[in-house]
Coordinates of C-alpha atoms in Angstrom, one line a residue:
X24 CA 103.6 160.4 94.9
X25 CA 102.0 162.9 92.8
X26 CA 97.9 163.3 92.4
X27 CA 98.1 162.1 88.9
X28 CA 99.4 158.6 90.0
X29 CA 95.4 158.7 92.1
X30 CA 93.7 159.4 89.5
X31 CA 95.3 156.7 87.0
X32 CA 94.7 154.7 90.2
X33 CA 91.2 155.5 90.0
X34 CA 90.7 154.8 86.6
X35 CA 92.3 151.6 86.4
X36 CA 89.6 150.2 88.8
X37 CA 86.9 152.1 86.7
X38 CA 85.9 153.8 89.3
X39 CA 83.9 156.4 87.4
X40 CA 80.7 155.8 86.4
X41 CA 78.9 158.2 83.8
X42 CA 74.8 158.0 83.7
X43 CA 72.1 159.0 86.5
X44 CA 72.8 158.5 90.2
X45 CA 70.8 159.8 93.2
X46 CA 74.0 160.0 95.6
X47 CA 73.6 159.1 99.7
X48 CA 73.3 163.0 100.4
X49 CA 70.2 162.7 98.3
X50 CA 71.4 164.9 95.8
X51 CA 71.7 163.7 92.0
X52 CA 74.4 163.2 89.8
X53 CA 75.6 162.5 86.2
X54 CA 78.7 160.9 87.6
X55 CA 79.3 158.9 90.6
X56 CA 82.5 157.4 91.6
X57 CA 82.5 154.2 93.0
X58 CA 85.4 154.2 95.7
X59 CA 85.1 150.4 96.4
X60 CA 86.7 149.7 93.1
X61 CA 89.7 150.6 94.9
X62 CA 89.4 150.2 98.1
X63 CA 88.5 146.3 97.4
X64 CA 91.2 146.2 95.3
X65 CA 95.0 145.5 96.7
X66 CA 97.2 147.1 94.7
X67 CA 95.1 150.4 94.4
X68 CA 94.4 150.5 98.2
X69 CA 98.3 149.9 99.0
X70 CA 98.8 153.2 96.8
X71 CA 96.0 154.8 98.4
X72 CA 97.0 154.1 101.8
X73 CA 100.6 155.4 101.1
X74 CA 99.5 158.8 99.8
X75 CA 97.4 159.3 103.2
X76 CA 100.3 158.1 104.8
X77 CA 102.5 160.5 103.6
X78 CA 100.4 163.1 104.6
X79 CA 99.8 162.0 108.2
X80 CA 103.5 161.4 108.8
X81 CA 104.7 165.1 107.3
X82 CA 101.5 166.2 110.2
X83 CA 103.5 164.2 113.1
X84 CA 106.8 165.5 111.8
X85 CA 104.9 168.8 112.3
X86 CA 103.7 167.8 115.4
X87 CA 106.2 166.1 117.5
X88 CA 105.1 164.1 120.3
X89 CA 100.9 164.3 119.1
X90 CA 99.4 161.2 119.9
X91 CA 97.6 160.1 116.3
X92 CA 94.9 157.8 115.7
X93 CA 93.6 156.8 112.1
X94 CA 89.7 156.7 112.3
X95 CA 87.2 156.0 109.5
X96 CA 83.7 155.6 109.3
X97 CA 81.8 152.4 108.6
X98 CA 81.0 151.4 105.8
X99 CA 83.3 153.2 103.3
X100 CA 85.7 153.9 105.6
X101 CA 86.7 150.7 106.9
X102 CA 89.3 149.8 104.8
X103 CA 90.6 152.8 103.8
X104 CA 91.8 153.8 108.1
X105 CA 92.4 150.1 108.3
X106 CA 95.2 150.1 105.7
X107 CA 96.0 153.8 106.4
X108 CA 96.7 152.0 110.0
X109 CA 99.0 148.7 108.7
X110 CA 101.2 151.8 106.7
X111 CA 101.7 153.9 109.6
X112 CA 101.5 151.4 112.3
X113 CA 99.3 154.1 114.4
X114 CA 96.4 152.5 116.3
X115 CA 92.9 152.4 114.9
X116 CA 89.3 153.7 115.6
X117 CA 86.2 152.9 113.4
X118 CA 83.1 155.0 113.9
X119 CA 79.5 153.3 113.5
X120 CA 77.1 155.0 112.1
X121 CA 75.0 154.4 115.9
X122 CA 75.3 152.7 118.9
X123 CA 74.7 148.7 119.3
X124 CA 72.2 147.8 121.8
X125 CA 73.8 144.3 122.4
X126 CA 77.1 143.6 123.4
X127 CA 79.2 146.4 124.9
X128 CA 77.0 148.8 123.3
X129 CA 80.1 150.5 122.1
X130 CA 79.7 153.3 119.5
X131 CA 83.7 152.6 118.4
X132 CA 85.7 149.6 117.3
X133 CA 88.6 150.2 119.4
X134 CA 90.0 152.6 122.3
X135 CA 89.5 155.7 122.2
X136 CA 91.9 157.9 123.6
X137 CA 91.2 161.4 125.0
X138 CA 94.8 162.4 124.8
X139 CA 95.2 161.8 121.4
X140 CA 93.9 163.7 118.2
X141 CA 92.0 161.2 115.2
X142 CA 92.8 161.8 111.7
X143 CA 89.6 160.6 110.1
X144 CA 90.0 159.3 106.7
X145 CA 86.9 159.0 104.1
X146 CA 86.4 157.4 100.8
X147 CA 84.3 160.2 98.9
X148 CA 83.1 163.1 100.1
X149 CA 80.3 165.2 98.7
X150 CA 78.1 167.5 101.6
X151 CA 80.5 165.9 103.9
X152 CA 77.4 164.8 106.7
X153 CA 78.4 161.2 107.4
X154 CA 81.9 162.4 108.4
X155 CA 80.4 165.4 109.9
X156 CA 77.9 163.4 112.3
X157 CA 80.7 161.0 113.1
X158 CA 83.1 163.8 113.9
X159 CA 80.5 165.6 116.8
X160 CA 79.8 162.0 118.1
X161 CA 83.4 161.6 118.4
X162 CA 83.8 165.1 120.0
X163 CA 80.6 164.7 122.6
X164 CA 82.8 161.6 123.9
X165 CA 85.6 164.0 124.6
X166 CA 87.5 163.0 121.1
X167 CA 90.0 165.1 119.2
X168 CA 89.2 165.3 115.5
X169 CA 90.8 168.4 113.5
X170 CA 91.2 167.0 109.8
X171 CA 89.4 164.5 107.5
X172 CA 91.7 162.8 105.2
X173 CA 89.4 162.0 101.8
X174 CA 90.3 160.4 98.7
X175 CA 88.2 162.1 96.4
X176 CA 85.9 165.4 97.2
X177 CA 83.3 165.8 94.9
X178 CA 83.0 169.6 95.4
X179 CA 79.7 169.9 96.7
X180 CA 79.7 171.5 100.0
X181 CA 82.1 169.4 102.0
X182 CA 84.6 171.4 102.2
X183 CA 82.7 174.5 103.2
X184 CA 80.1 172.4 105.8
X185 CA 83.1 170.6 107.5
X186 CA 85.1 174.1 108.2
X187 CA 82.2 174.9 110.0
X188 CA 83.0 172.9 113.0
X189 CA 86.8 173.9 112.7
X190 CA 87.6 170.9 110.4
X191 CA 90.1 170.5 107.3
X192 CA 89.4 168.4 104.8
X193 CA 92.4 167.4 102.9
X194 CA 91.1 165.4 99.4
X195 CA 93.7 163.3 97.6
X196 CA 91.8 164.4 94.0
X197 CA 88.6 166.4 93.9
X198 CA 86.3 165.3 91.4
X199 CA 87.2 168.2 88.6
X200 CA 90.9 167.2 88.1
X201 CA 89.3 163.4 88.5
X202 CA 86.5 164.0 85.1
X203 CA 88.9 166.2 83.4
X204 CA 91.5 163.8 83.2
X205 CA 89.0 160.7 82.9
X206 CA 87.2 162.7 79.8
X207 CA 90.6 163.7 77.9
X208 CA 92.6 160.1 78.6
X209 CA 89.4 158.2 76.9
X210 CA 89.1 160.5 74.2
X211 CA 92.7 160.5 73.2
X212 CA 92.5 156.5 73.4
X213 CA 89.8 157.0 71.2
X214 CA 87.7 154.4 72.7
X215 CA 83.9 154.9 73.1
X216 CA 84.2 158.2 72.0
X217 CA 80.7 158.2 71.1
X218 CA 79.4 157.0 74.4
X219 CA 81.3 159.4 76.9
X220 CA 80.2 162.5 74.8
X221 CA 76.6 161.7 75.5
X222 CA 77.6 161.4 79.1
X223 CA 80.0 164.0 79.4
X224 CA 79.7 166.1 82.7
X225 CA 78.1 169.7 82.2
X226 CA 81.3 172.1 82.0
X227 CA 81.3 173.0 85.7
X228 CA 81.7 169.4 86.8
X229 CA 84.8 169.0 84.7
X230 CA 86.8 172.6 85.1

């Protein structure tokens, strides 16, 4: 499955929005891409989850014997490690964002297993702090987490901020191949021409 088949994935659902967006890093943005567009939707989330899939079965091919769970992060997260999950048939962790204080008071739905290493999976990253804050609660419970599976990296610090702490993150599209390709399909359709040149990204966003 090659990226291209994402990103017509992507746009099918309309997933990229053009105008101005103050993003949950706080930062702001002409563009924003509105994962849930696919992850609500079936037949792009089955393609989704068999493009992570791939990846995290060539890793246990890699790494023979390496206990694997699929984690993700609530909200966005959810279903993406939940599908991931049904593909691979490898058990499943989701991360709150903080602990309950009723019930087991559990920060994690599900077990978490010391032996074993969690391949988080994300829905968009952009300074990569959500995954990041789940990733060192995950290791201050003794937790394995070496990778973060995303679908789309907007290539604003994530990548950089993540390494930090000895993590990979491994994007499916970053958001440059994603506008490029979003910017020269409409105008070869030759539909709203008009509209996505007054939106059109600054040249940086779409190189």
């Amino acid at each position: 499955m090659t990226d291209d088949i994402i990103v017509s994935t992507l746009k099918e659902c309309d997933a990229v929005r053009f105008g101005e967006f103050v993003l949950a890093s706080g930062q702001k943005s002409n563009f924003y891409i509105d994962i849930k567009k696919a992850s609500t939707n079936p037949k792009a989330l089955k393609i989704i989850a068999e493009k992570i899939a791939g990846i995290v079965r060539e890793y246990a091919a890699r790494n023979p014997g390496k206990k694997l769970i699929i984690g993700g992060v609530e909200l966005g997260g959810v279903p993406i490690a939940t599908a991931v999950s049904l593909e691979t048939g490898l058990p499943l962790l989701i991360i709150r964002k903080a602990v309950k204080d009723y019930g087991t008071k559990s920060r994690y739905v599900g077990d978490m297993d010391p032996e074993a290493e969690i391949i988080m999976t994300e829905d968009v990253t952009t300074s990569g702090g959500s995954v990041k804050k789940a990733i060192e609660a995950i290791r201050a419970d003794n937790g394995c987490v070496n990778q973060v599976i995303v679908i789309v990296d907007r290539e604003s610090g994530a990548t950089e901020s993540l390494k930090e702490i000895g993590i990979d993150l491994i994007p499916l599209v970053r958001s440059g191949m994603l506008l490029k390709k979003e910017w020269y399909g409409r105008k070869r359709s030759g539909t709203k021409t008009e509209a996505i040149s007054r939106n059109r990204p600054s040249g940086k966003e779409i190189m």
